[in-house]
Amino acid sequence: MTPNRHGSAIVEFPNDLEIVTTREFDAPIALVFDVFTNPEHVRKWFAPFTCEVTECSIDLRVGGNYHIVFVTDDGTECSFRGTYLEVAPPTRTVATWLFEGWPDADAVESVDLHETGGATRLTMRLAFRDKAGREHMTKHDGQQDSFDKLEDLLRSLLDPDG
Amino acid sequence: MARSSTTSDVFNAIAEAHRREILDTLIGGEKAVGTIVTDLSMSQPQVSKHLRVLSEVGLVRCRAEGRRRLYRLEPARLRPFHEWLARYEQAWNDRLDRMDEYLKELQQEGEPQ
C-alpha cells in the first residue's frame, strides 16, 4: 500500500516576496496536470467539502483567463482569478494571481510538475510583486536573503516543543 | 486615512528585505547598532531608519548600555504574520489532500495512465 501523504505539503519562503508550496502525488504527471488545470476536475477538489464551487472557468492557453469562486458556509465568497502567461503541458504553467478580498496582492503563480518513479512533485511558486512595481518576479535569480532562519523562528513560535 | 492596524504594520515592517536581514541577525541575540552596521554592510543611517520602523511595531526593543544602544528581537510580535502563514499552509494542505483523494479515485476507476 502506498503511504498516505496527507498533510505533507511543505510551505517555504526561499527569498524576497515568494511563497513556495511543494507536494507529491502518487500519480503520473499527465494526470496530475489534467486534474490541476481542467475545470471539470478542479471543481471536484478546489473548495473545502462544505463549500460550494459556484464558478470554475479555465481557458488554458497563453492570454486565457481563469476564474474560480467558492462560497463558504457563512456565505463568504472566495474568488481567485488571473491570466495565463505560459502554458506547457504537462510540466508548467505561469499565470497572474488575484485573490479578491486581498486587493493589494498582485502576484504571479508558477506551477511546475516533475515525475520521478511514478510519483509527481507539484511545486507552486507564488511571487508577490513589491509596491515599487517591480516588473517581473518570475525569473528571480540570486538575491537569496536569509529568510530561512526567520521562517524557522516563526515555526518555533507555533510549536515551541518542535 | 487612519493609521493602519498593528497587524498590518507588522506585515509592512517585514515586507522590506533589509529589515528582515536585521531581524535575522538579531535572532542570535542582542546587538549594538554598530555591530549590525558591520555585520550587514549597511550604512548607519539606513540601519537606524530600519530599526526605528521595527521598534515602532514592537518587533525589536532597545536598551542603553553606557553610550551604546543595544537592540533585541521581540519574536512574539511576529505572531500575526505567523498566524497568516499557518492559515495559508493549512488551506493549501487541505486543498492538495482533496486533490490527492480525487486522483486516487480517478486512478481506481481506471483512467488512462
JSON list of N, CA and C in Angstrom, two decimals, chain A residues 78-144:
[
{"chain": "A", "resi": 78, "resn": "CYS", "atom": "N", "xyz": [-15.16, 33.42, -1.98]},
{"chain": "A", "resi": 78, "resn": "CYS", "atom": "CA", "xyz": [-13.71, 33.45, -2.19]},
{"chain": "A", "resi": 78, "resn": "CYS", "atom": "C", "xyz": [-13.46, 33.33, -3.68]},
{"chain": "A", "resi": 79, "resn": "SER", "atom": "N", "xyz": [-12.82, 34.32, -4.25]},
{"chain": "A", "resi": 79, "resn": "SER", "atom": "CA", "xyz": [-12.65, 34.36, -5.70]},
{"chain": "A", "resi": 79, "resn": "SER", "atom": "C", "xyz": [-11.18, 34.46, -6.06]},
{"chain": "A", "resi": 80, "resn": "PHE", "atom": "N", "xyz": [-10.76, 33.61, -6.98]},
{"chain": "A", "resi": 80, "resn": "PHE", "atom": "CA", "xyz": [-9.39, 33.63, -7.49]},
{"chain": "A", "resi": 80, "resn": "PHE", "atom": "C", "xyz": [-9.47, 33.82, -9.00]},
{"chain": "A", "resi": 81, "resn": "ARG", "atom": "N", "xyz": [-8.73, 34.75, -9.54]},
{"chain": "A", "resi": 81, "resn": "ARG", "atom": "CA", "xyz": [-8.73, 34.92, -10.99]},
{"chain": "A", "resi": 81, "resn": "ARG", "atom": "C", "xyz": [-7.36, 35.33, -11.50]},
{"chain": "A", "resi": 82, "resn": "GLY", "atom": "N", "xyz": [-7.16, 35.17, -12.81]},
{"chain": "A", "resi": 82, "resn": "GLY", "atom": "CA", "xyz": [-5.89, 35.57, -13.38]},
{"chain": "A", "resi": 82, "resn": "GLY", "atom": "C", "xyz": [-5.84, 35.23, -14.85]},
{"chain": "A", "resi": 83, "resn": "THR", "atom": "N", "xyz": [-4.67, 35.46, -15.45]},
{"chain": "A", "resi": 83, "resn": "THR", "atom": "CA", "xyz": [-4.44, 35.26, -16.88]},
{"chain": "A", "resi": 83, "resn": "THR", "atom": "C", "xyz": [-3.19, 34.43, -17.08]},
{"chain": "A", "resi": 84, "resn": "TYR", "atom": "N", "xyz": [-3.26, 33.44, -17.96]},
{"chain": "A", "resi": 84, "resn": "TYR", "atom": "CA", "xyz": [-2.09, 32.58, -18.20]},
{"chain": "A", "resi": 84, "resn": "TYR", "atom": "C", "xyz": [-1.01, 33.32, -18.99]},
{"chain": "A", "resi": 85, "resn": "LEU", "atom": "N", "xyz": [0.22, 33.19, -18.52]},
{"chain": "A", "resi": 85, "resn": "LEU", "atom": "CA", "xyz": [1.39, 33.79, -19.20]},
{"chain": "A", "resi": 85, "resn": "LEU", "atom": "C", "xyz": [2.20, 32.72, -19.92]},
{"chain": "A", "resi": 86, "resn": "GLU", "atom": "N", "xyz": [2.20, 31.49, -19.38]},
{"chain": "A", "resi": 86, "resn": "GLU", "atom": "CA", "xyz": [2.89, 30.35, -20.01]},
{"chain": "A", "resi": 86, "resn": "GLU", "atom": "C", "xyz": [2.02, 29.13, -19.81]},
{"chain": "A", "resi": 87, "resn": "VAL", "atom": "N", "xyz": [1.92, 28.28, -20.83]},
{"chain": "A", "resi": 87, "resn": "VAL", "atom": "CA", "xyz": [1.20, 27.02, -20.71]},
{"chain": "A", "resi": 87, "resn": "VAL", "atom": "C", "xyz": [2.03, 25.95, -21.42]},
{"chain": "A", "resi": 88, "resn": "ALA", "atom": "N", "xyz": [2.59, 25.02, -20.68]},
{"chain": "A", "resi": 88, "resn": "ALA", "atom": "CA", "xyz": [3.46, 23.98, -21.26]},
{"chain": "A", "resi": 88, "resn": "ALA", "atom": "C", "xyz": [3.10, 22.62, -20.65]},
{"chain": "A", "resi": 89, "resn": "PRO", "atom": "N", "xyz": [1.99, 21.99, -21.14]},
{"chain": "A", "resi": 89, "resn": "PRO", "atom": "CA", "xyz": [1.59, 20.69, -20.60]},
{"chain": "A", "resi": 89, "resn": "PRO", "atom": "C", "xyz": [2.65, 19.64, -20.86]},
{"chain": "A", "resi": 90, "resn": "PRO", "atom": "N", "xyz": [2.91, 18.70, -19.97]},
{"chain": "A", "resi": 90, "resn": "PRO", "atom": "CA", "xyz": [2.30, 18.58, -18.65]},
{"chain": "A", "resi": 90, "resn": "PRO", "atom": "C", "xyz": [3.21, 19.07, -17.54]},
{"chain": "A", "resi": 91, "resn": "THR", "atom": "N", "xyz": [4.13, 19.98, -17.87]},
{"chain": "A", "resi": 91, "resn": "THR", "atom": "CA", "xyz": [5.16, 20.31, -16.86]},
{"chain": "A", "resi": 91, "resn": "THR", "atom": "C", "xyz": [5.00, 21.69, -16.22]},
{"chain": "A", "resi": 92, "resn": "ARG", "atom": "N", "xyz": [4.38, 22.66, -16.90]},
{"chain": "A", "resi": 92, "resn": "ARG", "atom": "CA", "xyz": [4.47, 24.01, -16.34]},
{"chain": "A", "resi": 92, "resn": "ARG", "atom": "C", "xyz": [3.33, 24.92, -16.79]},
{"chain": "A", "resi": 93, "resn": "THR", "atom": "N", "xyz": [2.86, 25.74, -15.84]},
{"chain": "A", "resi": 93, "resn": "THR", "atom": "CA", "xyz": [2.00, 26.88, -16.17]},
{"chain": "A", "resi": 93, "resn": "THR", "atom": "C", "xyz": [2.47, 28.08, -15.35]},
{"chain": "A", "resi": 94, "resn": "VAL", "atom": "N", "xyz": [2.32, 29.27, -15.93]},
{"chain": "A", "resi": 94, "resn": "VAL", "atom": "CA", "xyz": [2.58, 30.51, -15.20]},
{"chain": "A", "resi": 94, "resn": "VAL", "atom": "C", "xyz": [1.37, 31.40, -15.43]},
{"chain": "A", "resi": 95, "resn": "ALA", "atom": "N", "xyz": [0.85, 31.98, -14.36]},
{"chain": "A", "resi": 95, "resn": "ALA", "atom": "CA", "xyz": [-0.35, 32.82, -14.50]},
{"chain": "A", "resi": 95, "resn": "ALA", "atom": "C", "xyz": [-0.32, 33.93, -13.47]},
{"chain": "A", "resi": 96, "resn": "THR", "atom": "N", "xyz": [-0.98, 35.03, -13.80]},
{"chain": "A", "resi": 96, "resn": "THR", "atom": "CA", "xyz": [-1.17, 36.06, -12.77]},
{"chain": "A", "resi": 96, "resn": "THR", "atom": "C", "xyz": [-2.20, 35.54, -11.78]},
{"chain": "A", "resi": 97, "resn": "TRP", "atom": "N", "xyz": [-2.17, 36.05, -10.57]},
{"chain": "A", "resi": 97, "resn": "TRP", "atom": "CA", "xyz": [-2.99, 35.52, -9.48]},
{"chain": "A", "resi": 97, "resn": "TRP", "atom": "C", "xyz": [-3.55, 36.69, -8.70]},
{"chain": "A", "resi": 98, "resn": "LEU", "atom": "N", "xyz": [-4.87, 36.76, -8.65]},
{"chain": "A", "resi": 98, "resn": "LEU", "atom": "CA", "xyz": [-5.50, 37.83, -7.90]},
{"chain": "A", "resi": 98, "resn": "LEU", "atom": "C", "xyz": [-6.54, 37.21, -6.99]},
{"chain": "A", "resi": 99, "resn": "PHE", "atom": "N", "xyz": [-6.34, 37.37, -5.71]},
{"chain": "A", "resi": 99, "resn": "PHE", "atom": "CA", "xyz": [-7.30, 36.86, -4.73]},
{"chain": "A", "resi": 99, "resn": "PHE", "atom": "C", "xyz": [-8.14, 38.04, -4.27]},
{"chain": "A", "resi": 100, "resn": "GLU", "atom": "N", "xyz": [-9.41, 38.03, -4.69]},
{"chain": "A", "resi": 100, "resn": "GLU", "atom": "CA", "xyz": [-10.28, 39.14, -4.30]},
{"chain": "A", "resi": 100, "resn": "GLU", "atom": "C", "xyz": [-10.59, 39.00, -2.82]},
{"chain": "A", "resi": 101, "resn": "GLY", "atom": "N", "xyz": [-10.56, 40.07, -2.12]},
{"chain": "A", "resi": 101, "resn": "GLY", "atom": "CA", "xyz": [-10.62, 40.01, -0.68]},
{"chain": "A", "resi": 101, "resn": "GLY", "atom": "C", "xyz": [-9.25, 40.33, -0.12]},
{"chain": "A", "resi": 102, "resn": "TRP", "atom": "N", "xyz": [-8.29, 40.32, -1.01]},
{"chain": "A", "resi": 102, "resn": "TRP", "atom": "CA", "xyz": [-6.94, 40.74, -0.65]},
{"chain": "A", "resi": 102, "resn": "TRP", "atom": "C", "xyz": [-6.45, 41.61, -1.82]},
{"chain": "A", "resi": 103, "resn": "PRO", "atom": "N", "xyz": [-7.08, 42.79, -2.01]},
{"chain": "A", "resi": 103, "resn": "PRO", "atom": "CA", "xyz": [-6.93, 43.54, -3.26]},
{"chain": "A", "resi": 103, "resn": "PRO", "atom": "C", "xyz": [-5.51, 44.00, -3.56]},
{"chain": "A", "resi": 104, "resn": "ASP", "atom": "N", "xyz": [-4.69, 44.15, -2.53]},
{"chain": "A", "resi": 104, "resn": "ASP", "atom": "CA", "xyz": [-3.35, 44.65, -2.78]},
{"chain": "A", "resi": 104, "resn": "ASP", "atom": "C", "xyz": [-2.39, 43.58, -3.26]},
{"chain": "A", "resi": 105, "resn": "ALA", "atom": "N", "xyz": [-2.81, 42.31, -3.13]},
{"chain": "A", "resi": 105, "resn": "ALA", "atom": "CA", "xyz": [-1.91, 41.24, -3.52]},
{"chain": "A", "resi": 105, "resn": "ALA", "atom": "C", "xyz": [-1.87, 41.12, -5.03]},
{"chain": "A", "resi": 106, "resn": "ASP", "atom": "N", "xyz": [-0.73, 41.39, -5.61]},
{"chain": "A", "resi": 106, "resn": "ASP", "atom": "CA", "xyz": [-0.55, 41.32, -7.05]},
{"chain": "A", "resi": 106, "resn": "ASP", "atom": "C", "xyz": [0.57, 40.30, -7.25]},
{"chain": "A", "resi": 107, "resn": "ALA", "atom": "N", "xyz": [0.22, 39.15, -7.77]},
{"chain": "A", "resi": 107, "resn": "ALA", "atom": "CA", "xyz": [1.20, 38.07, -7.75]},
{"chain": "A", "resi": 107, "resn": "ALA", "atom": "C", "xyz": [1.22, 37.29, -9.05]},
{"chain": "A", "resi": 108, "resn": "VAL", "atom": "N", "xyz": [2.32, 36.57, -9.26]},
{"chain": "A", "resi": 108, "resn": "VAL", "atom": "CA", "xyz": [2.45, 35.64, -10.39]},
{"chain": "A", "resi": 108, "resn": "VAL", "atom": "C", "xyz": [2.67, 34.25, -9.81]},
{"chain": "A", "resi": 109, "resn": "GLU", "atom": "N", "xyz": [1.86, 33.29, -10.26]},
{"chain": "A", "resi": 109, "resn": "GLU", "atom": "CA", "xyz": [1.96, 31.93, -9.74]},
{"chain": "A", "resi": 109, "resn": "GLU", "atom": "C", "xyz": [2.53, 31.01, -10.83]},
{"chain": "A", "resi": 110, "resn": "SER", "atom": "N", "xyz": [3.65, 30.35, -10.52]},
{"chain": "A", "resi": 110, "resn": "SER", "atom": "CA", "xyz": [4.24, 29.37, -11.43]},
{"chain": "A", "resi": 110, "resn": "SER", "atom": "C", "xyz": [4.00, 27.99, -10.83]},
{"chain": "A", "resi": 111, "resn": "VAL", "atom": "N", "xyz": [3.54, 27.07, -11.67]},
{"chain": "A", "resi": 111, "resn": "VAL", "atom": "CA", "xyz": [3.34, 25.70, -11.22]},
{"chain": "A", "resi": 111, "resn": "VAL", "atom": "C", "xyz": [4.22, 24.79, -12.07]},
{"chain": "A", "resi": 112, "resn": "ASP", "atom": "N", "xyz": [5.07, 24.02, -11.41]},
{"chain": "A", "resi": 112, "resn": "ASP", "atom": "CA", "xyz": [5.95, 23.09, -12.12]},
{"chain": "A", "resi": 112, "resn": "ASP", "atom": "C", "xyz": [5.69, 21.67, -11.64]},
{"chain": "A", "resi": 113, "resn": "LEU", "atom": "N", "xyz": [5.62, 20.73, -12.59]},
{"chain": "A", "resi": 113, "resn": "LEU", "atom": "CA", "xyz": [5.42, 19.32, -12.26]},
{"chain": "A", "resi": 113, "resn": "LEU", "atom": "C", "xyz": [6.63, 18.52, -12.70]},
{"chain": "A", "resi": 114, "resn": "HIS", "atom": "N", "xyz": [6.99, 17.53, -11.86]},
{"chain": "A", "resi": 114, "resn": "HIS", "atom": "CA", "xyz": [8.15, 16.69, -12.18]},
{"chain": "A", "resi": 114, "resn": "HIS", "atom": "C", "xyz": [7.86, 15.27, -11.72]},
{"chain": "A", "resi": 115, "resn": "GLU", "atom": "N", "xyz": [7.97, 14.31, -12.65]},
{"chain": "A", "resi": 115, "resn": "GLU", "atom": "CA", "xyz": [7.66, 12.93, -12.29]},
{"chain": "A", "resi": 115, "resn": "GLU", "atom": "C", "xyz": [8.93, 12.12, -12.08]},
{"chain": "A", "resi": 116, "resn": "THR", "atom": "N", "xyz": [8.99, 11.41, -10.95]},
{"chain": "A", "resi": 116, "resn": "THR", "atom": "CA", "xyz": [10.10, 10.51, -10.65]},
{"chain": "A", "resi": 116, "resn": "THR", "atom": "C", "xyz": [9.54, 9.20, -10.12]},
{"chain": "A", "resi": 117, "resn": "GLY", "atom": "N", "xyz": [9.84, 8.11, -10.80]},
{"chain": "A", "resi": 117, "resn": "GLY", "atom": "CA", "xyz": [9.44, 6.79, -10.31]},
{"chain": "A", "resi": 117, "resn": "GLY", "atom": "C", "xyz": [7.96, 6.68, -9.99]},
{"chain": "A", "resi": 118, "resn": "GLY", "atom": "N", "xyz": [7.11, 7.23, -10.84]},
{"chain": "A", "resi": 118, "resn": "GLY", "atom": "CA", "xyz": [5.67, 7.08, -10.66]},
{"chain": "A", "resi": 118, "resn": "GLY", "atom": "C", "xyz": [5.03, 8.13, -9.76]},
{"chain": "A", "resi": 119, "resn": "ALA", "atom": "N", "xyz": [5.84, 8.90, -9.04]},
{"chain": "A", "resi": 119, "resn": "ALA", "atom": "CA", "xyz": [5.30, 9.97, -8.20]},
{"chain": "A", "resi": 119, "resn": "ALA", "atom": "C", "xyz": [5.55, 11.31, -8.88]},
{"chain": "A", "resi": 120, "resn": "THR", "atom": "N", "xyz": [4.59, 12.21, -8.74]},
{"chain": "A", "resi": 120, "resn": "THR", "atom": "CA", "xyz": [4.71, 13.52, -9.36]},
{"chain": "A", "resi": 120, "resn": "THR", "atom": "C", "xyz": [4.79, 14.60, -8.30]},
{"chain": "A", "resi": 121, "resn": "ARG", "atom": "N", "xyz": [5.85, 15.40, -8.38]},
{"chain": "A", "resi": 121, "resn": "ARG", "atom": "CA", "xyz": [6.01, 16.50, -7.43]},
{"chain": "A", "resi": 121, "resn": "ARG", "atom": "C", "xyz": [5.46, 17.79, -8.05]},
{"chain": "A", "resi": 122, "resn": "LEU", "atom": "N", "xyz": [4.57, 18.44, -7.32]},
{"chain": "A", "resi": 122, "resn": "LEU", "atom": "CA", "xyz": [3.99, 19.70, -7.75]},
{"chain": "A", "resi": 122, "resn": "LEU", "atom": "C", "xyz": [4.64, 20.83, -6.94]},
{"chain": "A", "resi": 123, "resn": "THR", "atom": "N", "xyz": [5.19, 21.81, -7.64]},
{"chain": "A", "resi": 123, "resn": "THR", "atom": "CA", "xyz": [5.80, 22.96, -6.96]},
{"chain": "A", "resi": 123, "resn": "THR", "atom": "C", "xyz": [5.07, 24.22, -7.41]},
{"chain": "A", "resi": 124, "resn": "MET", "atom": "N", "xyz": [4.50, 24.91, -6.44]},
{"chain": "A", "resi": 124, "resn": "MET", "atom": "CA", "xyz": [3.71, 26.10, -6.72]},
{"chain": "A", "resi": 124, "resn": "MET", "atom": "C", "xyz": [4.45, 27.30, -6.15]},
{"chain": "A", "resi": 125, "resn": "ARG", "atom": "N", "xyz": [4.84, 28.20, -7.00]},
{"chain": "A", "resi": 125, "resn": "ARG", "atom": "CA", "xyz": [5.62, 29.35, -6.55]},
{"chain": "A", "resi": 125, "resn": "ARG", "atom": "C", "xyz": [4.78, 30.60, -6.71]},
{"chain": "A", "resi": 126, "resn": "LEU", "atom": "N", "xyz": [4.42, 31.21, -5.60]},
{"chain": "A", "resi": 126, "resn": "LEU", "atom": "CA", "xyz": [3.62, 32.43, -5.63]},
{"chain": "A", "resi": 126, "resn": "LEU", "atom": "C", "xyz": [4.54, 33.61, -5.35]},
{"chain": "A", "resi": 127, "resn": "ALA", "atom": "N", "xyz": [4.73, 34.46, -6.37]},
{"chain": "A", "resi": 127, "resn": "ALA", "atom": "CA", "xyz": [5.67, 35.58, -6.24]},
{"chain": "A", "resi": 127, "resn": "ALA", "atom": "C", "xyz": [4.88, 36.88, -6.22]},
{"chain": "A", "resi": 128, "resn": "PHE", "atom": "N", "xyz": [4.94, 37.58, -5.09]},
{"chain": "A", "resi": 128, "resn": "PHE", "atom": "CA", "xyz": [4.25, 38.86, -4.99]},
{"chain": "A", "resi": 128, "resn": "PHE", "atom": "C", "xyz": [5.13, 39.96, -5.56]},
{"chain": "A", "resi": 129, "resn": "ARG", "atom": "N", "xyz": [4.51, 40.85, -6.33]},
{"chain": "A", "resi": 129, "resn": "ARG", "atom": "CA", "xyz": [5.28, 42.00, -6.82]},
{"chain": "A", "resi": 129, "resn": "ARG", "atom": "C", "xyz": [5.30, 43.02, -5.70]},
{"chain": "A", "resi": 130, "resn": "ASP", "atom": "N", "xyz": [6.43, 43.67, -5.54]},
{"chain": "A", "resi": 130, "resn": "ASP", "atom": "CA", "xyz": [6.51, 44.64, -4.44]},
{"chain": "A", "resi": 130, "resn": "ASP", "atom": "C", "xyz": [5.83, 45.94, -4.85]},
{"chain": "A", "resi": 131, "resn": "LYS", "atom": "N", "xyz": [5.66, 46.82, -3.87]},
{"chain": "A", "resi": 131, "resn": "LYS", "atom": "CA", "xyz": [4.87, 48.03, -4.09]},
{"chain": "A", "resi": 131, "resn": "LYS", "atom": "C", "xyz": [5.56, 48.99, -5.06]},
{"chain": "A", "resi": 132, "resn": "ALA", "atom": "N", "xyz": [6.86, 48.88, -5.23]},
{"chain": "A", "resi": 132, "resn": "ALA", "atom": "CA", "xyz": [7.57, 49.74, -6.16]},
{"chain": "A", "resi": 132, "resn": "ALA", "atom": "C", "xyz": [7.27, 49.35, -7.62]},
{"chain": "A", "resi": 133, "resn": "GLY", "atom": "N", "xyz": [6.53, 48.24, -7.79]},
{"chain": "A", "resi": 133, "resn": "GLY", "atom": "CA", "xyz": [6.13, 47.83, -9.12]},
{"chain": "A", "resi": 133, "resn": "GLY", "atom": "C", "xyz": [7.24, 47.14, -9.90]},
{"chain": "A", "resi": 134, "resn": "ARG", "atom": "N", "xyz": [7.96, 46.27, -9.24]},
{"chain": "A", "resi": 134, "resn": "ARG", "atom": "CA", "xyz": [8.99, 45.51, -9.91]},
{"chain": "A", "resi": 134, "resn": "ARG", "atom": "C", "xyz": [8.38, 44.75, -11.09]},
{"chain": "A", "resi": 135, "resn": "GLU", "atom": "N", "xyz": [9.03, 44.79, -12.23]},
{"chain": "A", "resi": 135, "resn": "GLU", "atom": "CA", "xyz": [8.40, 44.29, -13.45]},
{"chain": "A", "resi": 135, "resn": "GLU", "atom": "C", "xyz": [8.14, 42.79, -13.40]},
{"chain": "A", "resi": 136, "resn": "HIS", "atom": "N", "xyz": [9.18, 42.00, -13.21]},
{"chain": "A", "resi": 136, "resn": "HIS", "atom": "CA", "xyz": [9.00, 40.56, -13.31]},
{"chain": "A", "resi": 136, "resn": "HIS", "atom": "C", "xyz": [9.53, 39.84, -12.09]},
{"chain": "A", "resi": 137, "resn": "MET", "atom": "N", "xyz": [8.68, 39.01, -11.52]},
{"chain": "A", "resi": 137, "resn": "MET", "atom": "CA", "xyz": [9.12, 38.23, -10.38]},
{"chain": "A", "resi": 137, "resn": "MET", "atom": "C", "xyz": [9.33, 36.78, -10.78]},
{"chain": "A", "resi": 138, "resn": "THR", "atom": "N", "xyz": [9.01, 36.44, -12.03]},
{"chain": "A", "resi": 138, "resn": "THR", "atom": "CA", "xyz": [9.04, 35.03, -12.41]},
{"chain": "A", "resi": 138, "resn": "THR", "atom": "C", "xyz": [10.46, 34.50, -12.57]},
{"chain": "A", "resi": 139, "resn": "LYS", "atom": "N", "xyz": [11.37, 35.35, -13.08]},
{"chain": "A", "resi": 139, "resn": "LYS", "atom": "CA", "xyz": [12.75, 34.89, -13.23]},
{"chain": "A", "resi": 139, "resn": "LYS", "atom": "C", "xyz": [13.60, 35.56, -12.16]},
{"chain": "A", "resi": 140, "resn": "HIS", "atom": "N", "xyz": [13.49, 35.02, -10.98]},
{"chain": "A", "resi": 140, "resn": "HIS", "atom": "CA", "xyz": [14.06, 35.65, -9.80]},
{"chain": "A", "resi": 140, "resn": "HIS", "atom": "C", "xyz": [15.35, 34.93, -9.47]},
{"chain": "A", "resi": 141, "resn": "ASP", "atom": "N", "xyz": [16.47, 35.38, -10.05]},
{"chain": "A", "resi": 141, "resn": "ASP", "atom": "CA", "xyz": [17.70, 34.65, -9.74]},
{"chain": "A", "resi": 141, "resn": "ASP", "atom": "C", "xyz": [18.52, 35.42, -8.70]},
{"chain": "A", "resi": 142, "resn": "GLY", "atom": "N", "xyz": [19.28, 34.70, -7.95]},
{"chain": "A", "resi": 142, "resn": "GLY", "atom": "CA", "xyz": [20.10, 35.33, -6.92]},
{"chain": "A", "resi": 142, "resn": "GLY", "atom": "C", "xyz": [19.24, 35.86, -5.78]},
{"chain": "A", "resi": 143, "resn": "GLN", "atom": "N", "xyz": [19.73, 36.84, -5.12]},
{"chain": "A", "resi": 143, "resn": "GLN", "atom": "CA", "xyz": [19.03, 37.53, -4.03]},
{"chain": "A", "resi": 143, "resn": "GLN", "atom": "C", "xyz": [18.43, 36.55, -3.02]},
{"chain": "A", "resi": 144, "resn": "GLN", "atom": "N", "xyz": [19.20, 35.55, -2.66]},
{"chain": "A", "resi": 144, "resn": "GLN", "atom": "CA", "xyz": [18.72, 34.62, -1.64]},
{"chain": "A", "resi": 144, "resn": "GLN", "atom": "C", "xyz": [18.96, 35.24, -0.28]}
]
